[in-house]
Structure formats: structure tokens, C-alpha cells
């Protein structure tokens, strides 16, 4: 009897153990929310700055540059025509807006007299423009175009064919001189076997050339005179008025390709009004400030990543 009780007790313990080691229900899984994907980085775009021609009115470019820099907007590509090539070359070399303003205010007219005379007096003589070339090269320490800190192009006109030429390599001062050689005022500039004159004949504001150099977003600065505001009392006045008429027609097409156009309110300021440089710089700053919200909005939209 005792042995039978032991057997039953052992059997019961085995059954209980078997029950305890049986399959267990799987633990309940709680659904985890999907982790959001990290935002795509903004698109990298190249900002192009297209600086137009307009002789002494070109001081307004400096004000525009100052206003852009104040908002942290710096171009990746700079292209200039005529006066725009002068400012553009110095900016591409590394001078900031305030440095450019100091250079402009300290500029000695006697040092650059052989290119300044037709712009800033009523003279209509033919000048070589060598002083301009030397002035620019001295300012950039004889740095060739392809070694400037920011890619830079200067637009000139082939005198024989009338075709535009974009200089991006070689002697910086010589390219600027060619871009600034107003026919009837300067002698054409010989480079190689060709002669070149002012780029304003073919591209008063070189928007398409900024695009050609790889710009994705183009800020154009138009300093052309309005034909109905300018006097025509001297031969030089008539010449510059002719340029204005041509420029307006060309700009009607070219400026459509720009993302933002800045047009300083220079009123009746003449192309030879060297003494008005401070007012021109201020006008450039004000014009840039007026379109800054629009510019920043368009720039932000352009940088939006594409899905």
C-alpha cells in the first residue's frame, strides 16, 4: 500500500511538471510608429551676379553688393559688361562691398584719366584706355581671370563680326578694358588677331552669359539710363543716348532670363557724373533692399529639394 501511494504521488508530480513546461502564449507585440525620414538637404545651386554697363552709374553695383552681403548672399559666378566688368573683377578678386566703396571714394581721377575723361567730362576724344587696364591689374595684383577667387567673365564685342565674346581666362585688366571700350571714345582693344569694343553693344546686362557659366539663379543689376531722362547736349551725350536706346531693346529680352532684376533709381545721373558716385552707391543699396524679400523667397524656393 505504501509503495502504491508513492507511485501515485510521483505520477501526479510528473503530470504537474509536464503541464508547467508546455507551450507558452507568445508575448503581445505593441506596434511601433514609423520613424519619419530625415529631411532632404537643400539643393546646391550656383548664384550668378550679372552686372550691367553704364559708365559712372556703375558705382551703384557696389551698393547692390553691400546689400546682398548684409543678407549673407554671395555669388558663385560674376559676369560684367563695361562698368560692370570693372566692379565685377575687383569683387571676384576678393574685395567685399565695404572695401569696394572705399576704393570708389578714394579713386584718384588723375590715375585713371585716360579712360575717365570721356566718361566724366564732355570730351569726345579717342583714348587708349591703358590706364584702366593698369588700374585693374594693380588692384587685383596681376591675378589672371582664371585664378580669381570667384569665377568671373567679362563680355566684349568682336568689332569685325559684331559677335559677343566672353573672356574667362587671361589678363584681367585687358579683358575689362575690352569690355569697357566704348566706340568713338576708346580705341578698340587688340587681343590676338582680333579687335574688341564695349560689351554693351551685345549684352548691356549679361544674364545669358551668367547662365552659360553655370549659374542656376541669376541676379541681374540693370543700370542703363532711361532714354527720356537724358540730355543730348554734347557729342558724348548723343553717343551714350544711342547706347541707351540699343540697350533697352536688348534688355527687353535678356532680363526675362534673370530670376531677380535690381534696377537702382539713378534718375538723370549722367554716364560721366563721377562726382555722383556716393549717391549711386546709396541708390544701389536701396534698390537691392526693395527686392530683398522677393529675392530671398525665390532663392529659398530654388533650393527646395526635388522629390
mmCIF file of C-alpha atoms in Angstrom:
data_model
loop_
_atom_site.group_PDB
_atom_site.id
_atom_site.type_symbol
_atom_site.label_atom_id
_atom_site.label_comp_id
_atom_site.label_asym_id
_atom_site.label_seq_id
_atom_site.Cartn_x
_atom_site.Cartn_y
_atom_site.Cartn_z
ATOM 1 C CA UNK A 1 0.000 0.000 0.000
ATOM 2 C CA UNK A 2 2.827 2.349 0.853
ATOM 3 C CA UNK A 3 4.514 1.660 -2.478
ATOM 4 C CA UNK A 4 1.249 2.360 -4.322
ATOM 5 C CA UNK A 5 0.891 5.775 -2.682
ATOM 6 C CA UNK A 6 4.437 6.672 -3.641
ATOM 7 C CA UNK A 7 3.754 5.705 -7.266
ATOM 8 C CA UNK A 8 0.595 7.831 -7.432
ATOM 9 C CA UNK A 9 2.408 10.807 -5.881
ATOM 10 C CA UNK A 10 5.259 10.513 -8.357
ATOM 11 C CA UNK A 11 2.801 10.241 -11.284
ATOM 12 C CA UNK A 12 0.931 13.347 -10.132
ATOM 13 C CA UNK A 13 4.170 15.313 -9.811
ATOM 14 C CA UNK A 14 5.144 14.338 -13.349
ATOM 15 C CA UNK A 15 1.818 15.454 -14.756
ATOM 16 C CA UNK A 16 2.107 18.809 -12.997
ATOM 17 C CA UNK A 17 5.649 19.283 -14.261
ATOM 18 C CA UNK A 18 4.582 18.460 -17.820
ATOM 19 C CA UNK A 19 1.764 20.997 -17.574
ATOM 20 C CA UNK A 20 4.179 23.678 -16.347
ATOM 21 C CA UNK A 21 6.628 23.171 -19.212
ATOM 22 C CA UNK A 22 4.059 23.222 -22.001
ATOM 23 C CA UNK A 23 3.984 25.842 -24.801
ATOM 24 C CA UNK A 24 3.523 29.388 -23.523
ATOM 25 C CA UNK A 25 1.489 32.078 -25.336
ATOM 26 C CA UNK A 26 3.558 34.484 -27.403
ATOM 27 C CA UNK A 27 4.097 37.882 -25.774
ATOM 28 C CA UNK A 28 1.878 40.653 -27.047
ATOM 29 C CA UNK A 29 3.720 42.942 -29.570
ATOM 30 C CA UNK A 30 2.971 46.687 -29.436
ATOM 31 C CA UNK A 31 3.063 48.382 -32.866
ATOM 32 C CA UNK A 32 5.817 50.996 -33.096
ATOM 33 C CA UNK A 33 5.131 54.227 -35.015
ATOM 34 C CA UNK A 34 7.101 54.564 -38.239
ATOM 35 C CA UNK A 35 10.164 56.733 -37.854
ATOM 36 C CA UNK A 36 9.987 59.835 -40.098
ATOM 37 C CA UNK A 37 12.591 60.017 -42.812
ATOM 38 C CA UNK A 38 15.229 62.710 -42.328
ATOM 39 C CA UNK A 39 14.530 65.817 -44.430
ATOM 40 C CA UNK A 40 16.301 66.057 -47.730
ATOM 41 C CA UNK A 41 19.158 68.568 -47.773
ATOM 42 C CA UNK A 42 18.550 71.784 -49.717
ATOM 43 C CA UNK A 43 19.617 71.760 -53.340
ATOM 44 C CA UNK A 44 23.023 73.205 -54.034
ATOM 45 C CA UNK A 45 22.634 75.932 -56.595
ATOM 46 C CA UNK A 46 25.052 78.409 -58.102
ATOM 47 C CA UNK A 47 24.123 82.064 -57.754
ATOM 48 C CA UNK A 48 25.129 84.263 -60.665
ATOM 49 C CA UNK A 49 25.520 88.044 -60.443
ATOM 50 C CA UNK A 50 25.164 89.842 -63.805
ATOM 51 C CA UNK A 51 26.417 93.435 -63.619
ATOM 52 C CA UNK A 52 25.383 95.737 -66.458
ATOM 53 C CA UNK A 53 27.129 98.613 -68.163
ATOM 54 C CA UNK A 54 26.538 102.314 -67.617
ATOM 55 C CA UNK A 55 29.863 104.100 -67.028
ATOM 56 C CA UNK A 56 29.755 106.213 -63.818
ATOM 57 C CA UNK A 57 26.344 104.774 -62.988
ATOM 58 C CA UNK A 58 28.257 101.552 -62.338
ATOM 59 C CA UNK A 59 29.066 102.758 -58.830
ATOM 60 C CA UNK A 60 25.541 101.563 -57.996
ATOM 61 C CA UNK A 61 26.801 97.988 -58.338
ATOM 62 C CA UNK A 62 28.792 98.495 -55.158
ATOM 63 C CA UNK A 63 25.657 99.376 -53.200
ATOM 64 C CA UNK A 64 23.901 96.269 -54.502
ATOM 65 C CA UNK A 65 26.839 94.097 -53.449
ATOM 66 C CA UNK A 66 26.803 95.637 -49.959
ATOM 67 C CA UNK A 67 23.090 94.928 -49.553
ATOM 68 C CA UNK A 68 23.430 91.333 -50.736
ATOM 69 C CA UNK A 69 26.359 90.669 -48.424
ATOM 70 C CA UNK A 70 24.407 92.071 -45.460
ATOM 71 C CA UNK A 71 21.913 89.242 -46.025
ATOM 72 C CA UNK A 72 24.611 86.599 -46.460
ATOM 73 C CA UNK A 73 24.052 86.325 -50.214
ATOM 74 C CA UNK A 74 27.288 85.877 -52.134
ATOM 75 C CA UNK A 75 27.546 84.930 -55.794
ATOM 76 C CA UNK A 76 29.271 81.814 -57.071
ATOM 77 C CA UNK A 77 29.672 83.369 -60.534
ATOM 78 C CA UNK A 78 30.165 87.016 -61.555
ATOM 79 C CA UNK A 79 29.774 88.368 -65.079
ATOM 80 C CA UNK A 80 30.135 92.015 -66.043
ATOM 81 C CA UNK A 81 29.726 94.291 -69.027
ATOM 82 C CA UNK A 82 31.642 97.574 -69.285
ATOM 83 C CA UNK A 83 31.407 99.322 -65.885
ATOM 84 C CA UNK A 84 30.002 96.079 -64.507
ATOM 85 C CA UNK A 85 33.179 94.296 -65.529
ATOM 86 C CA UNK A 86 35.282 96.793 -63.576
ATOM 87 C CA UNK A 87 33.352 96.270 -60.346
ATOM 88 C CA UNK A 88 32.947 92.564 -61.053
ATOM 89 C CA UNK A 89 36.675 91.952 -61.491
ATOM 90 C CA UNK A 90 37.526 93.584 -58.169
ATOM 91 C CA UNK A 91 34.705 91.753 -56.399
ATOM 92 C CA UNK A 92 35.791 88.421 -57.882
ATOM 93 C CA UNK A 93 39.327 89.095 -56.682
ATOM 94 C CA UNK A 94 38.129 89.265 -53.095
ATOM 95 C CA UNK A 95 37.192 92.844 -52.178
ATOM 96 C CA UNK A 96 33.944 92.948 -50.217
ATOM 97 C CA UNK A 97 31.289 95.627 -50.565
ATOM 98 C CA UNK A 98 32.766 97.988 -47.991
ATOM 99 C CA UNK A 99 36.236 97.637 -49.487
ATOM 100 C CA UNK A 100 34.823 98.415 -52.916
ATOM 101 C CA UNK A 101 33.159 101.527 -51.517
ATOM 102 C CA UNK A 102 36.449 102.703 -50.023
ATOM 103 C CA UNK A 103 38.189 102.115 -53.348
ATOM 104 C CA UNK A 104 35.486 104.080 -55.164
ATOM 105 C CA UNK A 105 35.580 107.023 -52.772
ATOM 106 C CA UNK A 106 39.399 107.154 -52.750
ATOM 107 C CA UNK A 107 39.763 106.757 -56.512
ATOM 108 C CA UNK A 108 42.107 109.354 -57.967
ATOM 109 C CA UNK A 109 40.756 110.538 -61.299
ATOM 110 C CA UNK A 110 44.245 111.561 -62.411
ATOM 111 C CA UNK A 111 45.431 107.970 -62.088
ATOM 112 C CA UNK A 112 42.778 106.721 -64.468
ATOM 113 C CA UNK A 113 42.412 109.867 -66.532
ATOM 114 C CA UNK A 114 42.917 108.300 -69.938
ATOM 115 C CA UNK A 115 39.786 106.198 -69.511
ATOM 116 C CA UNK A 116 37.877 108.504 -67.197
ATOM 117 C CA UNK A 117 37.943 111.636 -69.379
ATOM 118 C CA UNK A 118 35.236 110.616 -71.872
ATOM 119 C CA UNK A 119 33.033 109.289 -69.090
ATOM 120 C CA UNK A 120 33.386 112.115 -66.654
ATOM 121 C CA UNK A 121 33.849 115.176 -68.854
ATOM 122 C CA UNK A 122 32.284 116.386 -72.082
ATOM 123 C CA UNK A 123 35.303 115.333 -74.126
ATOM 124 C CA UNK A 124 34.624 113.088 -77.110
ATOM 125 C CA UNK A 125 38.269 112.273 -77.876
ATOM 126 C CA UNK A 126 39.538 108.810 -78.737
ATOM 127 C CA UNK A 127 41.507 107.345 -75.835
ATOM 128 C CA UNK A 128 43.575 104.207 -75.419
ATOM 129 C CA UNK A 129 42.235 103.003 -72.075
ATOM 130 C CA UNK A 130 45.612 101.688 -70.951
ATOM 131 C CA UNK A 131 45.188 103.365 -67.554
ATOM 132 C CA UNK A 132 42.055 101.341 -66.889
ATOM 133 C CA UNK A 133 43.858 98.116 -67.720
ATOM 134 C CA UNK A 134 46.768 99.036 -65.455
ATOM 135 C CA UNK A 135 44.461 100.177 -62.663
ATOM 136 C CA UNK A 136 42.514 96.911 -62.643
ATOM 137 C CA UNK A 137 45.631 94.751 -62.850
ATOM 138 C CA UNK A 138 47.241 96.649 -59.985
ATOM 139 C CA UNK A 139 44.069 96.294 -57.904
ATOM 140 C CA UNK A 140 43.950 92.513 -58.425
ATOM 141 C CA UNK A 141 47.752 92.155 -58.089
ATOM 142 C CA UNK A 142 48.035 90.954 -61.687
ATOM 143 C CA UNK A 143 45.919 87.884 -60.959
ATOM 144 C CA UNK A 144 44.693 86.291 -64.215
ATOM 145 C CA UNK A 145 40.972 85.785 -64.623
ATOM 146 C CA UNK A 146 41.060 82.021 -64.130
ATOM 147 C CA UNK A 147 42.727 82.422 -60.712
ATOM 148 C CA UNK A 148 40.345 84.951 -59.194
ATOM 149 C CA UNK A 149 38.546 83.755 -56.055
ATOM 150 C CA UNK A 150 35.143 83.721 -57.765
ATOM 151 C CA UNK A 151 34.685 82.614 -61.386
ATOM 152 C CA UNK A 152 34.478 85.814 -63.432
ATOM 153 C CA UNK A 153 33.612 86.681 -67.006
ATOM 154 C CA UNK A 154 33.803 89.957 -68.938
ATOM 155 C CA UNK A 155 31.713 90.485 -72.075
ATOM 156 C CA UNK A 156 33.089 92.354 -75.085
ATOM 157 C CA UNK A 157 32.127 92.677 -78.761
ATOM 158 C CA UNK A 158 34.138 91.421 -81.715
ATOM 159 C CA UNK A 159 34.494 94.574 -83.799
ATOM 160 C CA UNK A 160 34.644 92.710 -87.108
ATOM 161 C CA UNK A 161 31.793 90.241 -86.693
ATOM 162 C CA UNK A 162 29.658 92.006 -84.092
ATOM 163 C CA UNK A 163 29.542 88.784 -82.098
ATOM 164 C CA UNK A 164 29.806 88.748 -78.302
ATOM 165 C CA UNK A 165 32.862 87.264 -76.652
ATOM 166 C CA UNK A 166 33.026 86.118 -73.045
ATOM 167 C CA UNK A 167 36.509 86.410 -71.560
ATOM 168 C CA UNK A 168 37.095 84.000 -68.673
ATOM 169 C CA UNK A 169 40.846 83.462 -68.929
ATOM 170 C CA UNK A 170 43.911 85.609 -69.335
ATOM 171 C CA UNK A 171 44.822 89.174 -68.428
ATOM 172 C CA UNK A 172 42.076 90.518 -66.155
ATOM 173 C CA UNK A 173 42.755 94.197 -66.823
ATOM 174 C CA UNK A 174 42.896 93.689 -70.565
ATOM 175 C CA UNK A 175 39.553 91.865 -70.599
ATOM 176 C CA UNK A 176 37.955 94.645 -68.545
ATOM 177 C CA UNK A 177 39.439 97.249 -70.855
ATOM 178 C CA UNK A 178 37.986 95.458 -73.890
ATOM 179 C CA UNK A 179 34.594 95.178 -72.208
ATOM 180 C CA UNK A 180 34.646 98.926 -71.449
ATOM 181 C CA UNK A 181 35.911 100.272 -74.788
ATOM 182 C CA UNK A 182 33.051 102.477 -75.942
ATOM 183 C CA UNK A 183 33.328 103.005 -79.730
ATOM 184 C CA UNK A 184 34.129 106.595 -80.591
ATOM 185 C CA UNK A 185 35.618 107.150 -77.135
ATOM 186 C CA UNK A 186 38.199 104.384 -76.773
ATOM 187 C CA UNK A 187 40.398 102.785 -79.337
ATOM 188 C CA UNK A 188 39.447 99.143 -79.939
ATOM 189 C CA UNK A 189 41.482 96.675 -77.916
ATOM 190 C CA UNK A 190 43.567 94.188 -79.862
ATOM 191 C CA UNK A 191 43.810 90.727 -78.332
ATOM 192 C CA UNK A 192 45.480 88.169 -80.531
ATOM 193 C CA UNK A 193 44.414 88.821 -84.106
ATOM 194 C CA UNK A 194 41.061 90.393 -83.211
ATOM 195 C CA UNK A 195 39.832 93.803 -82.093
ATOM 196 C CA UNK A 196 37.202 94.231 -79.396
ATOM 197 C CA UNK A 197 34.923 97.016 -78.207
ATOM 198 C CA UNK A 198 32.387 97.597 -75.449
ATOM 199 C CA UNK A 199 30.240 94.609 -74.459
ATOM 200 C CA UNK A 200 27.211 96.852 -74.057
ATOM 201 C CA UNK A 201 26.666 96.638 -77.797
ATOM 202 C CA UNK A 202 25.625 92.996 -77.455
ATOM 203 C CA UNK A 203 24.856 92.394 -73.769
ATOM 204 C CA UNK A 204 24.103 95.511 -71.667
ATOM 205 C CA UNK A 205 23.261 93.186 -68.748
ATOM 206 C CA UNK A 206 24.998 89.826 -69.328
ATOM 207 C CA UNK A 207 22.320 87.466 -67.991
ATOM 208 C CA UNK A 208 22.713 84.777 -70.641
ATOM 209 C CA UNK A 209 26.457 84.657 -70.066
ATOM 210 C CA UNK A 210 25.960 84.087 -66.350
ATOM 211 C CA UNK A 211 23.774 81.148 -67.309
ATOM 212 C CA UNK A 212 26.412 79.984 -69.795
ATOM 213 C CA UNK A 213 28.965 79.932 -66.977
ATOM 214 C CA UNK A 214 26.728 77.616 -64.962
ATOM 215 C CA UNK A 215 24.550 79.868 -62.814
ATOM 216 C CA UNK A 216 21.251 78.332 -61.640
ATOM 217 C CA UNK A 217 19.879 81.512 -60.050
ATOM 218 C CA UNK A 218 20.700 84.863 -61.638
ATOM 219 C CA UNK A 219 20.565 88.289 -60.016
ATOM 220 C CA UNK A 220 20.755 90.970 -62.693
ATOM 221 C CA UNK A 221 21.656 94.607 -61.997
ATOM 222 C CA UNK A 222 20.457 96.999 -64.678
ATOM 223 C CA UNK A 223 21.969 100.492 -64.510
ATOM 224 C CA UNK A 224 21.059 101.539 -68.050
ATOM 225 C CA UNK A 225 19.788 105.058 -68.487
ATOM 226 C CA UNK A 226 16.195 105.796 -69.383
ATOM 227 C CA UNK A 227 16.205 107.465 -72.780
ATOM 228 C CA UNK A 228 13.580 110.044 -71.819
ATOM 229 C CA UNK A 229 15.609 111.363 -68.869
ATOM 230 C CA UNK A 230 18.907 112.122 -70.574
ATOM 231 C CA UNK A 231 20.022 115.359 -72.186
ATOM 232 C CA UNK A 232 21.704 115.321 -75.598
ATOM 233 C CA UNK A 233 23.755 118.498 -75.457
ATOM 234 C CA UNK A 234 27.160 117.136 -76.465
ATOM 235 C CA UNK A 235 28.568 114.516 -78.794
ATOM 236 C CA UNK A 236 29.143 112.266 -75.819
ATOM 237 C CA UNK A 237 25.534 112.703 -74.697
ATOM 238 C CA UNK A 238 24.327 111.645 -78.132
ATOM 239 C CA UNK A 239 26.649 108.645 -78.132
ATOM 240 C CA UNK A 240 25.515 107.455 -74.712
ATOM 241 C CA UNK A 241 21.882 108.044 -75.664
ATOM 242 C CA UNK A 242 22.419 105.781 -78.660
ATOM 243 C CA UNK A 243 23.774 103.109 -76.354
ATOM 244 C CA UNK A 244 20.736 103.513 -74.118
ATOM 245 C CA UNK A 245 18.320 103.002 -76.999
ATOM 246 C CA UNK A 246 20.155 99.863 -78.115
ATOM 247 C CA UNK A 247 20.409 98.617 -74.557
ATOM 248 C CA UNK A 248 16.705 98.948 -73.844
ATOM 249 C CA UNK A 249 15.827 96.739 -76.793
ATOM 250 C CA UNK A 250 18.401 94.103 -75.876
ATOM 251 C CA UNK A 251 17.463 94.143 -72.204
ATOM 252 C CA UNK A 252 13.799 93.585 -73.024
ATOM 253 C CA UNK A 253 14.770 90.045 -73.985
ATOM 254 C CA UNK A 254 17.782 89.384 -71.780
ATOM 255 C CA UNK A 255 16.338 90.431 -68.431
ATOM 256 C CA UNK A 256 13.477 87.949 -68.823
ATOM 257 C CA UNK A 257 16.020 85.193 -68.174
ATOM 258 C CA UNK A 258 17.011 86.613 -64.777
ATOM 259 C CA UNK A 259 15.406 85.352 -61.567
ATOM 260 C CA UNK A 260 15.583 88.807 -59.963
ATOM 261 C CA UNK A 261 16.285 92.186 -61.578
ATOM 262 C CA UNK A 262 17.620 95.059 -59.478
ATOM 263 C CA UNK A 263 17.334 98.484 -61.058
ATOM 264 C CA UNK A 264 18.764 101.342 -58.986
ATOM 265 C CA UNK A 265 16.853 104.612 -59.236
ATOM 266 C CA UNK A 266 19.614 106.729 -60.765
ATOM 267 C CA UNK A 267 17.276 109.214 -62.412
ATOM 268 C CA UNK A 268 19.062 111.720 -64.621
ATOM 269 C CA UNK A 269 22.566 110.769 -63.458
ATOM 270 C CA UNK A 270 24.833 111.006 -66.471
ATOM 271 C CA UNK A 271 27.302 108.384 -67.508
ATOM 272 C CA UNK A 272 30.119 110.909 -66.949
ATOM 273 C CA UNK A 273 28.952 112.056 -63.492
ATOM 274 C CA UNK A 274 31.934 110.867 -61.494
ATOM 275 C CA UNK A 275 31.064 113.139 -58.587
ATOM 276 C CA UNK A 276 27.743 111.369 -58.095
ATOM 277 C CA UNK A 277 29.360 108.094 -57.034
ATOM 278 C CA UNK A 278 28.214 108.264 -53.418
ATOM 279 C CA UNK A 279 24.582 108.790 -54.447
ATOM 280 C CA UNK A 280 24.883 105.951 -56.938
ATOM 281 C CA UNK A 281 26.156 103.564 -54.259
ATOM 282 C CA UNK A 282 23.261 104.540 -51.996
ATOM 283 C CA UNK A 283 20.782 104.028 -54.838
ATOM 284 C CA UNK A 284 22.169 100.529 -55.360
ATOM 285 C CA UNK A 285 21.706 99.651 -51.695
ATOM 286 C CA UNK A 286 18.140 100.959 -51.674
ATOM 287 C CA UNK A 287 17.157 99.139 -54.852
ATOM 288 C CA UNK A 288 18.502 95.840 -53.544
ATOM 289 C CA UNK A 289 16.709 96.322 -50.218
ATOM 290 C CA UNK A 290 13.402 96.869 -52.003
ATOM 291 C CA UNK A 291 13.514 93.469 -53.708
ATOM 292 C CA UNK A 292 15.296 91.565 -50.934
ATOM 293 C CA UNK A 293 12.220 89.743 -49.591
ATOM 294 C CA UNK A 294 11.283 88.641 -53.089
ATOM 295 C CA UNK A 295 14.861 87.618 -53.815
ATOM 296 C CA UNK A 296 15.180 85.540 -50.636
ATOM 297 C CA UNK A 297 11.820 83.843 -51.232
ATOM 298 C CA UNK A 298 12.748 82.893 -54.788
ATOM 299 C CA UNK A 299 16.161 81.710 -53.674
ATOM 300 C CA UNK A 300 14.624 79.526 -50.944
ATOM 301 C CA UNK A 301 12.171 78.037 -53.437
ATOM 302 C CA UNK A 302 15.001 77.284 -55.843
ATOM 303 C CA UNK A 303 16.867 75.457 -53.087
ATOM 304 C CA UNK A 304 13.918 73.220 -52.227
ATOM 305 C CA UNK A 305 14.877 69.564 -52.796
ATOM 306 C CA UNK A 306 13.161 67.880 -55.695
ATOM 307 C CA UNK A 307 11.078 64.797 -54.928
#
